[in-house]
PDB file of C-alpha atoms in Angstrom:
ATOM      1  CA  MET A 208     100.611  -4.812 -40.131  1.00 61.00           C
ATOM      2  CA  GLU A 209      97.797  -7.300 -40.087  1.00 67.00           C
ATOM      3  CA  ASN A 210      95.598  -4.974 -38.020  1.00 77.00           C
ATOM      4  CA  THR A 211      96.066  -2.146 -40.608  1.00 77.00           C
ATOM      5  CA  THR A 212      95.055  -4.435 -43.422  1.00 78.00           C
ATOM      6  CA  SER A 213      91.825  -5.541 -41.561  1.00 87.00           C
ATOM      7  CA  VAL A 214      91.027  -1.902 -40.783  1.00 88.00           C
ATOM      8  CA  LEU A 215      91.499  -0.832 -44.494  1.00 88.00           C
ATOM      9  CA  GLY A 216      89.413  -3.852 -45.580  1.00 85.00           C
ATOM     10  CA  GLN A 217      86.533  -2.808 -43.268  1.00 91.00           C
ATOM     11  CA  ALA A 218      86.815   0.876 -44.489  1.00 91.00           C
ATOM     12  CA  TYR A 219      86.496  -0.447 -48.110  1.00 90.00           C
ATOM     13  CA  GLN A 220      83.526  -2.515 -47.176  1.00 92.00           C
ATOM     14  CA  ILE A 221      81.743   0.423 -45.656  1.00 94.00           C
ATOM     15  CA  PHE A 222      82.686   2.640 -48.592  1.00 94.00           C
ATOM     16  CA  PHE A 223      81.364   0.080 -51.135  1.00 94.00           C
ATOM     17  CA  THR A 224      78.199  -0.357 -49.138  1.00 95.00           C
ATOM     18  CA  VAL A 225      77.552   3.346 -48.959  1.00 96.00           C
ATOM     19  CA  VAL A 226      78.175   3.674 -52.781  1.00 96.00           C
ATOM     20  CA  LEU A 227      75.799   0.764 -53.478  1.00 96.00           C
ATOM     21  CA  ILE A 228      73.057   2.347 -51.357  1.00 97.00           C
ATOM     22  CA  PHE A 229      73.677   5.646 -53.161  1.00 97.00           C
ATOM     23  CA  LEU A 230      73.453   4.010 -56.668  1.00 97.00           C
ATOM     24  CA  ALA A 231      70.293   2.148 -55.701  1.00 97.00           C
ATOM     25  CA  LEU A 232      68.730   5.439 -54.763  1.00 97.00           C
ATOM     26  CA  MET A 233      69.857   6.935 -58.038  1.00 96.00           C
ATOM     27  CA  VAL A 234      68.321   4.045 -59.990  1.00 96.00           C
ATOM     28  CA  VAL A 235      65.035   4.590 -58.259  1.00 96.00           C
ATOM     29  CA  LEU A 236      65.179   8.301 -59.266  1.00 95.00           C
ATOM     30  CA  CYS A 237      65.988   7.336 -62.853  1.00 94.00           C
ATOM     31  CA  LEU A 238      63.029   4.863 -62.759  1.00 95.00           C
ATOM     32  CA  ILE A 239      60.765   7.698 -61.683  1.00 95.00           C
ATOM     33  CA  ARG A 240      62.165   9.871 -64.537  1.00 94.00           C
ATOM     34  CA  ALA A 241      61.624   7.076 -67.013  1.00 91.00           C
ATOM     35  CA  ILE A 242      57.992   6.717 -65.842  1.00 93.00           C
ATOM     36  CA  ILE A 243      56.988  10.410 -65.848  1.00 92.00           C
ATOM     37  CA  GLY A 244      58.872  11.338 -68.972  1.00 83.00           C
ATOM     38  CA  PRO A 245      57.700  13.933 -70.201  1.00 89.00           C
ATOM     39  CA  ARG A 246      59.342  13.161 -73.550  1.00 87.00           C
ATOM     40  CA  ILE A 247      60.382   9.840 -75.004  1.00 85.00           C
ATOM     41  CA  ALA A 248      64.033  11.029 -75.188  1.00 85.00           C
ATOM     42  CA  ASP A 249      63.902  11.600 -71.464  1.00 88.00           C
ATOM     43  CA  ARG A 250      62.709   8.016 -70.903  1.00 89.00           C
ATOM     44  CA  ILE A 251      65.391   6.569 -73.215  1.00 89.00           C
ATOM     45  CA  VAL A 252      68.149   8.490 -71.423  1.00 90.00           C
ATOM     46  CA  ALA A 253      66.883   7.429 -68.035  1.00 92.00           C
ATOM     47  CA  THR A 254      66.839   3.799 -69.118  1.00 89.00           C
ATOM     48  CA  ASN A 255      70.345   4.121 -70.347  1.00 91.00           C
ATOM     49  CA  MET A 256      71.424   5.700 -67.062  1.00 93.00           C
ATOM     50  CA  MET A 257      69.825   2.940 -65.082  1.00 93.00           C
ATOM     51  CA  GLY A 258      71.643   0.257 -67.064  1.00 91.00           C
ATOM     52  CA  THR A 259      74.979   2.031 -66.552  1.00 93.00           C
ATOM     53  CA  MET A 260      74.426   2.342 -62.811  1.00 95.00           C
ATOM     54  CA  ILE A 261      73.443  -1.278 -62.442  1.00 94.00           C
ATOM     55  CA  MET A 262      76.673  -2.252 -64.352  1.00 94.00           C
ATOM     56  CA  VAL A 263      78.604  -0.203 -61.838  1.00 94.00           C
ATOM     57  CA  MET A 264      76.710  -1.896 -59.047  1.00 95.00           C
ATOM     58  CA  ILE A 265      77.499  -5.348 -60.297  1.00 94.00           C
ATOM     59  CA  ALA A 266      81.177  -4.376 -60.650  1.00 93.00           C
ATOM     60  CA  ILE A 267      81.313  -3.147 -57.013  1.00 94.00           C
ATOM     61  CA  LEU A 268      79.684  -6.439 -55.924  1.00 93.00           C
ATOM     62  CA  ALA A 269      82.353  -8.277 -57.856  1.00 93.00           C
ATOM     63  CA  LEU A 270      84.947  -6.327 -55.738  1.00 91.00           C
ATOM     64  CA  MET A 271      83.221  -6.860 -52.517  1.00 90.00           C
ATOM     65  CA  MET A 272      82.578 -10.522 -52.859  1.00 91.00           C
ATOM     66  CA  LYS A 273      85.801 -11.247 -54.765  1.00 89.00           C
ATOM     67  CA  GLU A 274      83.915 -13.225 -57.431  1.00 90.00           C
ATOM     68  CA  GLY A 275      85.296 -13.042 -60.891  1.00 88.00           C
ATOM     69  CA  TYR A 276      82.223 -14.369 -62.621  1.00 91.00           C
ATOM     70  CA  LEU A 277      80.297 -11.183 -61.755  1.00 91.00           C
ATOM     71  CA  VAL A 278      82.582  -9.286 -64.079  1.00 91.00           C
ATOM     72  CA  ASP A 279      81.419 -11.569 -66.883  1.00 92.00           C
ATOM     73  CA  ILE A 280      77.796 -10.914 -65.937  1.00 92.00           C
ATOM     74  CA  CYS A 281      78.552  -7.194 -65.951  1.00 92.00           C
ATOM     75  CA  LEU A 282      79.909  -7.354 -69.455  1.00 92.00           C
ATOM     76  CA  ILE A 283      76.865  -9.349 -70.674  1.00 93.00           C
ATOM     77  CA  TYR A 284      74.582  -6.857 -68.981  1.00 92.00           C
ATOM     78  CA  ALA A 285      76.405  -4.019 -70.785  1.00 91.00           C
ATOM     79  CA  MET A 286      75.767  -5.657 -74.176  1.00 93.00           C
ATOM     80  CA  ILE A 287      72.121  -6.257 -73.430  1.00 92.00           C
ATOM     81  CA  SER A 288      71.681  -2.726 -72.028  1.00 90.00           C
ATOM     82  CA  PHE A 289      73.258  -1.223 -75.202  1.00 90.00           C
ATOM     83  CA  LEU A 290      70.971  -3.327 -77.395  1.00 91.00           C
ATOM     84  CA  ALA A 291      67.923  -2.340 -75.431  1.00 89.00           C
ATOM     85  CA  VAL A 292      68.646   1.400 -75.806  1.00 88.00           C
ATOM     86  CA  ILE A 293      69.364   0.974 -79.536  1.00 90.00           C
ATOM     87  CA  CYS A 294      66.025  -0.856 -79.973  1.00 89.00           C
ATOM     88  CA  LEU A 295      64.125   1.802 -78.009  1.00 85.00           C
ATOM     89  CA  THR A 296      65.727   4.433 -80.057  1.00 87.00           C
ATOM     90  CA  LYS A 297      64.743   2.743 -83.286  1.00 88.00           C
ATOM     91  CA  VAL A 298      61.183   2.361 -82.159  1.00 87.00           C
ATOM     92  CA  TYR A 299      61.072   6.037 -81.093  1.00 85.00           C
ATOM     93  CA  MET A 300      62.359   7.071 -84.491  1.00 86.00           C
ATOM     94  CA  GLY A 301      59.832   5.023 -86.330  1.00 85.00           C
ATOM     95  CA  VAL A 302      57.032   6.612 -84.170  1.00 83.00           C
ATOM     96  CA  TYR A 303      58.439  10.053 -84.774  1.00 83.00           C
ATOM     97  CA  ARG A 304      58.586   9.526 -88.477  1.00 86.00           C
ATOM     98  CA  GLU A 305      54.995   8.280 -88.649  1.00 87.00           C
ATOM     99  CA  LYS A 306      53.755  11.292 -86.748  1.00 85.00           C
ATOM    100  CA  LYS A 307      55.685  13.668 -88.929  1.00 86.00           C
ATOM    101  CA  LEU A 308      54.255  12.038 -92.122  1.00 86.00           C
ATOM    102  CA  GLU A 309      50.691  12.253 -90.678  1.00 87.00           C
ATOM    103  CA  GLU A 310      51.171  15.938 -89.931  1.00 86.00           C
ATOM    104  CA  GLU A 311      52.596  16.638 -93.409  1.00 85.00           C
ATOM    105  CA  LYS A 312      49.678  14.802 -94.943  1.00 85.00           C
ATOM    106  CA  LYS A 313      47.224  16.674 -92.754  1.00 84.00           C
ATOM    107  CA  ASN A 314      48.784  20.085 -93.539  1.00 83.00           C
ATOM    108  CA  GLY A 315      49.040  19.245 -97.240  1.00 75.00           C
ATOM    109  CA  SER A 316      45.372  18.375 -97.531  1.00 67.00           C
ATOM    110  CA  ASP A 317      44.190  21.520 -95.810  1.00 59.00           C
TER     111      ASP A 317
END
């Protein structure tokens, strides 16, 4: 019975490690998408996805290391990530409105 438990524990460790490596690769790909764009909306979505994947990575680390405080860090990171996306969206909407007003003034004066 004890042998089965240790084998299952090792299988979980390997699975969690593979998932962490996969998520790290996905975070790098999202970072590339956030850098190259091409639109601001793509950058905001990529930033949001990076935050979500990092939260999952922290949760998996909490399971692997059996540390409860990492769950608290994950929740705090979720709040900060949510606020960051809201701020980025607010800035984007302000820039979009300014451009639209400039275009309307330009078209109205012609």
